[in-house]
C-alpha positions as a printed NumPy array, in Angstrom:
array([[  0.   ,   0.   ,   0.   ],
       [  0.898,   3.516,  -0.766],
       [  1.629,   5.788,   2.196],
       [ -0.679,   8.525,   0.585],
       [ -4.274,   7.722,  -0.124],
       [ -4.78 ,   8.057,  -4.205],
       [ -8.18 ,  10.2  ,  -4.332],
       [ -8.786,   9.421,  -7.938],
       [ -8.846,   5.766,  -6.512],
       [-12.333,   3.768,  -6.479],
       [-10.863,   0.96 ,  -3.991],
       [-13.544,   0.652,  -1.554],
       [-10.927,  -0.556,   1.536],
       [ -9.238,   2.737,   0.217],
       [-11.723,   5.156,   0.243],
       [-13.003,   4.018,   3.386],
       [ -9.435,   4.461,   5.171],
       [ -9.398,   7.892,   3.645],
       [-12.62 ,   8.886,   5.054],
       [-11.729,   7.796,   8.737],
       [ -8.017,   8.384,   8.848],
       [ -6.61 ,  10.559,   5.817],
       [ -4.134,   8.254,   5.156],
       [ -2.822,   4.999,   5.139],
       [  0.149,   5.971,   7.486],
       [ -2.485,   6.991,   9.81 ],
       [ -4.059,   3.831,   9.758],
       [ -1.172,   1.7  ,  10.336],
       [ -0.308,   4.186,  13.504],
       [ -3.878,   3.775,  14.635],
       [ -3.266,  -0.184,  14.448],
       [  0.084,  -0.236,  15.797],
       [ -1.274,   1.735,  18.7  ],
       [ -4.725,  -0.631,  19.246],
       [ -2.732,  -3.421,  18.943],
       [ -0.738,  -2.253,  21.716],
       [ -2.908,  -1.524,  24.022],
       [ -4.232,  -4.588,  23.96 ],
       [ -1.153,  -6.4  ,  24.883],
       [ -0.501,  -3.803,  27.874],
       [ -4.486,  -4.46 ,  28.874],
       [ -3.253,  -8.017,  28.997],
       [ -0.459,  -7.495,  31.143],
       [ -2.109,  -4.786,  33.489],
       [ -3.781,  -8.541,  34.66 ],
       [ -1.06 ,  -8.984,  36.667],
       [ -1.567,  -6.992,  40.109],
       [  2.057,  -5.998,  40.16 ],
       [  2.654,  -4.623,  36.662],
       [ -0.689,  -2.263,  37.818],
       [  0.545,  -0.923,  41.064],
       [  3.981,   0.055,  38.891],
       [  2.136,   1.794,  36.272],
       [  0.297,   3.29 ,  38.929],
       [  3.273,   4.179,  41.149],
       [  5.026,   5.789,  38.539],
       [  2.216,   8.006,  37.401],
       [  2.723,  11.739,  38.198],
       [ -0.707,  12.638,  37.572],
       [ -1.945,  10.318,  40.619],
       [  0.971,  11.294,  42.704],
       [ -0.307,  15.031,  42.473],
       [ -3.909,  14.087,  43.197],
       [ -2.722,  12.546,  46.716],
       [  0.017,  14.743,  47.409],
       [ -0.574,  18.168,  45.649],
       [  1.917,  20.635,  47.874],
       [  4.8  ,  18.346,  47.71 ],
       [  6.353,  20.378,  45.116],
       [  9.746,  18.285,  44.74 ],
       [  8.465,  14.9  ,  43.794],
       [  5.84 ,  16.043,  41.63 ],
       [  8.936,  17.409,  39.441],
       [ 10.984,  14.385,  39.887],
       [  8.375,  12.228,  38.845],
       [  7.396,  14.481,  35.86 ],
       [ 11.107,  14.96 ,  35.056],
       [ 11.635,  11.313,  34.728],
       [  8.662,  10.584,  32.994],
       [  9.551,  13.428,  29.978],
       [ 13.198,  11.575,  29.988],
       [ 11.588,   8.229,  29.221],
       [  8.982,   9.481,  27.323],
       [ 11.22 ,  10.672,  24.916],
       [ 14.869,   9.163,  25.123],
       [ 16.782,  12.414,  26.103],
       [ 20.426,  12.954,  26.15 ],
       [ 22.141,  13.725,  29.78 ],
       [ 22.303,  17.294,  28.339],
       [ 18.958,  17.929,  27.59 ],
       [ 17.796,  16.516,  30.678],
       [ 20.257,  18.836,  32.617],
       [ 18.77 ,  21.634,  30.378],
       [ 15.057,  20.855,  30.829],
       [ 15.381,  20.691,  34.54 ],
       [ 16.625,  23.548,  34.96 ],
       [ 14.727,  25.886,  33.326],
       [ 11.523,  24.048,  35.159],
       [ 13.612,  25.164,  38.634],
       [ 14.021,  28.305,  37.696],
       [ 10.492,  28.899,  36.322],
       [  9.287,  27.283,  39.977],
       [ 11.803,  29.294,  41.961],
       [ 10.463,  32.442,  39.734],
       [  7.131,  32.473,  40.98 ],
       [  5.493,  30.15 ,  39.088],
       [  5.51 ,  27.521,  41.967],
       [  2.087,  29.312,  43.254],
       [  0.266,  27.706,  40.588],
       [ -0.667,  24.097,  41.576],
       [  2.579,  22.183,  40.437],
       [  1.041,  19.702,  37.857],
       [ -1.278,  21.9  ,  36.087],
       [  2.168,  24.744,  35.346],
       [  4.298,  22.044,  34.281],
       [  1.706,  20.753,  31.922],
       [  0.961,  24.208,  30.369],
       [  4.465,  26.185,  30.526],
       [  6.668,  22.873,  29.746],
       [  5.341,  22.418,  26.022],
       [  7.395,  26.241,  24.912],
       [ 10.365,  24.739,  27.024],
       [ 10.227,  21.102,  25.357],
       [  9.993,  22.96 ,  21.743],
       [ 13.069,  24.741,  22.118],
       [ 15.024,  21.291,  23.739],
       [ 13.616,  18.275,  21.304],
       [ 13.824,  18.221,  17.573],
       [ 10.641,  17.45 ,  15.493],
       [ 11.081,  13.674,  15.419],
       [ 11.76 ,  13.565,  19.339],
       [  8.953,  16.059,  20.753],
       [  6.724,  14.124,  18.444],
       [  7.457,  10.925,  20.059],
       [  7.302,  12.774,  23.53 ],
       [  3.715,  13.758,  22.887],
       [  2.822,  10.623,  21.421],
       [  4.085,   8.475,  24.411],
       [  2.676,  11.114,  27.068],
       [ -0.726,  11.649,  25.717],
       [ -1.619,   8.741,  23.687],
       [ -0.274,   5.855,  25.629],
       [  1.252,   6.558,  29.359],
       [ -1.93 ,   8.236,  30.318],
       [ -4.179,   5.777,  28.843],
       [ -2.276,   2.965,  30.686],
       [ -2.359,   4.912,  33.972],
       [ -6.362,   5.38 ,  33.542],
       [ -6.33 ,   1.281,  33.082],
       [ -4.166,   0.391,  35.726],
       [ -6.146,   3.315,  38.224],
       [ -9.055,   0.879,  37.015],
       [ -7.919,  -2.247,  37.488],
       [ -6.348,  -1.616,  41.062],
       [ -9.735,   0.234,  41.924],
       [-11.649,  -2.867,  40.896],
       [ -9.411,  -5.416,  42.894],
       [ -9.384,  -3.289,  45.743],
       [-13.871,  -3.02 ,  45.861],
       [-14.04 ,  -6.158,  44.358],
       [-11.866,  -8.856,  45.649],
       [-10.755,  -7.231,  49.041],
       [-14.019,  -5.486,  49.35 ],
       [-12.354,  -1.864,  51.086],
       [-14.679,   0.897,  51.31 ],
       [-13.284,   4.333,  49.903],
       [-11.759,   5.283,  52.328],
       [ -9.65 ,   2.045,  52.479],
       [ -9.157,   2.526,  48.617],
       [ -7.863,   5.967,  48.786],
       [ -5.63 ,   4.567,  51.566],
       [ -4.42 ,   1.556,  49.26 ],
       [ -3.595,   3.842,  46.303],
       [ -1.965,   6.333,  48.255],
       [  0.597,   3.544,  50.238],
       [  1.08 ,   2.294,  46.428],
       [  2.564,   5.218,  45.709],
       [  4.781,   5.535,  48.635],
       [  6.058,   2.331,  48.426],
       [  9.43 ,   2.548,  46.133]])
């Protein structure tokens, strides 16, 4: 197959691709990405591989612990290094222009929500193309998605096989993220 979709084409399969994806690289990155989420539903089975989806997820360390400033960085630090296979220097770089935009006032804001909005002009100047590309597509389109599943599966072992009230559940998700 073509990359490009051929509009003068009267291919049915074609036509159809072109009308839900506008192209046939599209399609094959929709696919590659279904495909693996399906494997990574299959292995967020497995209680363990949840909890360390789950522990490693900045967003869900900032819901339980929104004022503690430093590991809310660390944890978003790390996950835009593996996100998008920085160098040492760019990591050096990118850390500390987020310190000095905390330590310059920005820190009132609640930590998560500035280093999702003010990061993107800072990761534009520090990634090529290719590499903020893959940063966004790893963020947004899969580590997110697999935190939201593994969130779900915990929260469904935790009400449904050890029956814990909320309470208990909040309690459960917040020692998983304690626990290194």
């Amino acid at each position: 197959m073509n990359q490009f979709i051929d509009y003068e084409s009267t291919d049915t399969s074609q036509i159809a691709i072109q009308r839900q994806y506008g192209s046939i690289a599209a399609y094959r990155e929709h696919k590659e990405i279904e495909q693996w989420k399906g494997r990574m539903s299959k292995s967020l089975q497995d209680l363990d591989i949840a909890k360390k989806v789950y522990r490693k997820s900045v967003t869900n360390y900032a819901i339980f612990f929104p004022t503690d400033t430093a590991g809310i960085v660390s944890r978003w630090l790390n996950e835009a290094y593996d996100s998008s296979n920085m160098t040492a220097y760019q990591r050096t770089l990118l850390r500390e222009q987020i310190m000095e935009k905390i330590r310059g006032g920005w820190a009132n804001y609640k930590v998560l929500a500035f280093l999702e909005h003010f990061s993107f002009d800072i990761l534009l100047i520090l990634l090529p193309n290719e590499q903020y590309g893959q940063y966004f597509k790893n963020i947004y389109l899969k580590k997110r998605w697999l935190e939201s599943r593994a969130s779900t599966r915990l929260f469904n072992y935790f009400q449904g096989e050890l029956h814990l009230n909320s309470k208990q559940i909040e309690e459960a998700y917040r020692q998983i993220l304690l626990t290194k």
